[in-house]
Short mmCIF file of C-alpha atoms in Angstrom, two decimals:
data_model
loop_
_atom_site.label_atom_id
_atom_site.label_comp_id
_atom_site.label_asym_id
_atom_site.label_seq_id
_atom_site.Cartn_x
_atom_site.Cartn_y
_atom_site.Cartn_z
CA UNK D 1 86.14 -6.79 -124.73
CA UNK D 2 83.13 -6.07 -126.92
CA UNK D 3 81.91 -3.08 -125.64
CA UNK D 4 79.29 -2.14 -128.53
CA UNK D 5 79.40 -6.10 -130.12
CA UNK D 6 81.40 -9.04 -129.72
CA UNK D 7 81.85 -11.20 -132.60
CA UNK D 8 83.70 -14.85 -132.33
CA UNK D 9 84.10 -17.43 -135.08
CA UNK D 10 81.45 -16.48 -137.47
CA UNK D 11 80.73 -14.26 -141.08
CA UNK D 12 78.42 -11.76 -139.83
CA UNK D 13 77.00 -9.16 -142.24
CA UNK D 14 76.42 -5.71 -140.62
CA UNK D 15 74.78 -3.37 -142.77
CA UNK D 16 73.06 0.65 -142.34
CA UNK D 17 74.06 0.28 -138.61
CA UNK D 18 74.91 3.41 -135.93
CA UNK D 19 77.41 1.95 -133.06
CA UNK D 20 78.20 4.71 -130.90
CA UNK D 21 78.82 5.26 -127.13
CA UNK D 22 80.14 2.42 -126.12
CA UNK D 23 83.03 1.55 -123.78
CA UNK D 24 85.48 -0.92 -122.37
CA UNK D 25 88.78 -0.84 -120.32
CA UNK D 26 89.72 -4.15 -123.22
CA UNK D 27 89.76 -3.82 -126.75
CA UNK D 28 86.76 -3.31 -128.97
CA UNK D 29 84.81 -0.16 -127.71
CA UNK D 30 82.51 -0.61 -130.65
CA UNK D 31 83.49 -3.79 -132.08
CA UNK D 32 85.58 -6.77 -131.30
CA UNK D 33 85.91 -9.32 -134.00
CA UNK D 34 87.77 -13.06 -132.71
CA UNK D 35 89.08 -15.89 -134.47
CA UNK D 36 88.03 -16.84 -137.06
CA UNK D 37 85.41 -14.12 -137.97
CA UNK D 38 85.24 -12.76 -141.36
CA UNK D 39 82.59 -9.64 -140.49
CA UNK D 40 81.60 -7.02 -143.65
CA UNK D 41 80.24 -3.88 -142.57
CA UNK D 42 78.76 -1.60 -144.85
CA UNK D 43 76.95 1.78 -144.75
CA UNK D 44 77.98 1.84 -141.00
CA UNK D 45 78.70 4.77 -138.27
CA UNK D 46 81.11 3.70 -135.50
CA UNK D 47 81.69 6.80 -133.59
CA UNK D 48 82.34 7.71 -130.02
CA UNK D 49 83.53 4.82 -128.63
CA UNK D 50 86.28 4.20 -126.11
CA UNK D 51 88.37 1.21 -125.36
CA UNK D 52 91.67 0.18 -124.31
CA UNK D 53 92.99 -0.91 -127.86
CA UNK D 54 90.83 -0.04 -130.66
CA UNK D 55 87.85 2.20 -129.69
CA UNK D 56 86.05 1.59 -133.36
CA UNK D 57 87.05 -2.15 -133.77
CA UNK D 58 89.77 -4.43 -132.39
CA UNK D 59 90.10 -6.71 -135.60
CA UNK D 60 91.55 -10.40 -134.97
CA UNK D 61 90.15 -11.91 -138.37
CA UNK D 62 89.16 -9.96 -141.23
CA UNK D 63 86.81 -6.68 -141.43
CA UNK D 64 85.58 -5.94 -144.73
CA UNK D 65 84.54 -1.88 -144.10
CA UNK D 66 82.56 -0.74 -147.30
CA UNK D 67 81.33 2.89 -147.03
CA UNK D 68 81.48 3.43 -143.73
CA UNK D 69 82.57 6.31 -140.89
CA UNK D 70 84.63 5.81 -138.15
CA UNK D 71 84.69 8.93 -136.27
CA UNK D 72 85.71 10.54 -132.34
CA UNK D 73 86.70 7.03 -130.99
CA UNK D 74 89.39 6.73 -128.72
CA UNK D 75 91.62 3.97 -127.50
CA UNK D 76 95.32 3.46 -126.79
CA UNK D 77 96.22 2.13 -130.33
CA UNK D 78 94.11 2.49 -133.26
CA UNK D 79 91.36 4.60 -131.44
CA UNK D 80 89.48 3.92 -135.08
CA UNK D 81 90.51 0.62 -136.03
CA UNK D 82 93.36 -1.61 -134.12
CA UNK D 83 94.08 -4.89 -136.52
CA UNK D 84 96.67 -7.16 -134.91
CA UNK D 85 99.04 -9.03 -136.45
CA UNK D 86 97.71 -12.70 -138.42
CA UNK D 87 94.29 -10.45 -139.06
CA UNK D 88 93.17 -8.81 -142.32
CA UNK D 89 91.94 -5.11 -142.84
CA UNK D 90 89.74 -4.78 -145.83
CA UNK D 91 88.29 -1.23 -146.50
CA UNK D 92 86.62 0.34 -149.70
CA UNK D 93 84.92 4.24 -149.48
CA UNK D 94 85.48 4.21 -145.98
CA UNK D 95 86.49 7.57 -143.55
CA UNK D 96 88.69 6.93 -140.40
CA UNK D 97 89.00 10.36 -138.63
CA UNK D 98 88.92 12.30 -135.82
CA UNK D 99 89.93 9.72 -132.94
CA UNK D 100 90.30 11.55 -129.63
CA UNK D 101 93.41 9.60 -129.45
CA UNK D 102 95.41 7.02 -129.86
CA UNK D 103 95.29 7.35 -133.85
CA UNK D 104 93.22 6.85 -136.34
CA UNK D 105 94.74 3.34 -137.92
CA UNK D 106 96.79 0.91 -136.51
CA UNK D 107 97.77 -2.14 -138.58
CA UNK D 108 100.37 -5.10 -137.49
CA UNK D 109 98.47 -7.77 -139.86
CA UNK D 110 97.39 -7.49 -142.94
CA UNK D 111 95.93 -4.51 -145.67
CA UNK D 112 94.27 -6.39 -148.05
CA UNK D 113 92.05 -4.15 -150.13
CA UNK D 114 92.75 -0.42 -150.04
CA UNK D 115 90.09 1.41 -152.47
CA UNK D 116 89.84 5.31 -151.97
CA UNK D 117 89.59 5.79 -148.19
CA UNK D 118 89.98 8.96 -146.26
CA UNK D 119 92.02 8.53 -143.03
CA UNK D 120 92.76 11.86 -141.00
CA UNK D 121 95.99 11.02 -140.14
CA UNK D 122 97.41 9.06 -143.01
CA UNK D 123 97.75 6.08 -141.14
CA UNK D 124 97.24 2.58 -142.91
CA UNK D 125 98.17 4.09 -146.20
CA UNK D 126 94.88 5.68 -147.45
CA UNK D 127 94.31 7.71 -150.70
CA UNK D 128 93.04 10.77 -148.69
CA UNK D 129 94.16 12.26 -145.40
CA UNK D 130 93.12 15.58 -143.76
CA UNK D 131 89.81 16.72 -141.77
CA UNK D 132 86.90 14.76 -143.84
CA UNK D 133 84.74 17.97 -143.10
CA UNK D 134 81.72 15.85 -141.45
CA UNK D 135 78.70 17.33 -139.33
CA UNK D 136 77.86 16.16 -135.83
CA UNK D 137 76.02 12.59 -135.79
CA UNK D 138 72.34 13.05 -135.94
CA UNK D 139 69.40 12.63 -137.62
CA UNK D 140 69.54 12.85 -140.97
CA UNK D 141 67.05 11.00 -142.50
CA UNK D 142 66.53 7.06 -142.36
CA UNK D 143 66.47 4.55 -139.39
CA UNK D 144 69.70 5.31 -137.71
CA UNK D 145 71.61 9.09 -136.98
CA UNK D 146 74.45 8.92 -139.50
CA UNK D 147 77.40 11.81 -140.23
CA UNK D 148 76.42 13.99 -143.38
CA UNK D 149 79.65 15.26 -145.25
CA UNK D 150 79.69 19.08 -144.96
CA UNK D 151 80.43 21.28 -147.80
CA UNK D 152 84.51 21.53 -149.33
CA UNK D 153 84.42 17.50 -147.72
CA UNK D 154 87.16 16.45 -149.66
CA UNK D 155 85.64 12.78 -149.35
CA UNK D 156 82.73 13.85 -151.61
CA UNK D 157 82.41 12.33 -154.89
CA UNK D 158 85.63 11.16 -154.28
CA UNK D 159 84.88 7.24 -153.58
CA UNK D 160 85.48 4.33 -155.93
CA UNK D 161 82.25 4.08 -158.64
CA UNK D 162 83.07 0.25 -159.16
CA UNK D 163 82.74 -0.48 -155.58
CA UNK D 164 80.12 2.01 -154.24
CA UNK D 165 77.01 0.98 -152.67
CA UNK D 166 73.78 1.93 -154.71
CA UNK D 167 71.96 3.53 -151.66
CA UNK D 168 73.37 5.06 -148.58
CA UNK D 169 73.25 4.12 -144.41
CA UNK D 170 69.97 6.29 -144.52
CA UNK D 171 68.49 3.83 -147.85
CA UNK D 172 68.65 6.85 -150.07
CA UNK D 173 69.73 6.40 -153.83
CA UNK D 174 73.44 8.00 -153.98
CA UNK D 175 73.21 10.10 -156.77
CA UNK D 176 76.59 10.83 -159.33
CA UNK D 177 79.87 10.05 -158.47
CA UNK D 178 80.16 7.88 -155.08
CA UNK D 179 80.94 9.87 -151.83
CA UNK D 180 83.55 8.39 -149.11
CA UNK D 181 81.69 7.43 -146.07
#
């Protein structure tokens, strides 16, 4: 399991990070959190990873996403996020979309926080749903390739002010109302 990161009993903070193309037959194509983890990931891409059970993350202790993109993974269950039962889903400004299959969100623990999200398919009760309108990954400025939104995005300026990061995965000052992703 792991196939990107594996995290066990720890509070990792994972911030202005690409994890993409990354596989396992197990859970966690991108990211498996265990036990007792309590992981925050902000200004992240977690894109095109495959696994068994959740091709973003496999979540079995509590992921706090803060505008982040979870985008083309693929797994049985939850191909963008999988959080089993007894764990905690935490997610502010953050896109779930366009998972190859398996669905975008599947939750049998619990939702915690729920602030303006997009998630294509509805799943884990977002405040958006439909195609987030985002370009291919690539370089876009800044360390890592990231996923611009694309023009009629309905995830732009459409985040949560209160709880929106002051620069973006690439470091650059976001400007106005916050964006989802």
């Amino acid at each position: 399991s792991g196939g990107g990161i594996y995290i066990s009993d720890s509070s990792p903070i994972i911030i202005n990070a690409t994890i993409t193309d990354n596989k396992t037959a197990f859970s966690g194509g991108g990211i498996y959190l265990h036990g007792s983890t309590s992981a925050t990931i902000t200004n992240c891409v977690i894109g095109d990873n495959l696994a068994g059970t959740g091709g973003g993350i496999y979540n079995d202790g509590t992921a706090t996403l803060v505008n982040s993109t979870f985008s083309d993974n693929s797994g049985e269950n939850g191909a963008g996020i999988y959080n089993v039962a007894g764990s905690t889903l935490n997610f502010t400004n953050t896109i779930i979309a366009k998972s190859a299959s398996g669905g975008d969100c599947h939750h049998e623990g619990m939702i915690g926080i729920n602030t303006n999200n997009l998630v294509e398919d509805g799943a884990c009760s977002p405040a958006l749903s439909g195609d987030p309108v985002l370009s291919n990954l690539g370089d876009y400025g800044g360390d890592t390739e990231t996923l611009a939104l694309l023009p009629g995005s309905p995830a732009l300026d459409a985040g949560d002010d209160a709880s929106c990061q002051t620069t973006d995965q690439r470091g650059e000052a976001r400007f106005g109302a916050c964006d989802i992703g």
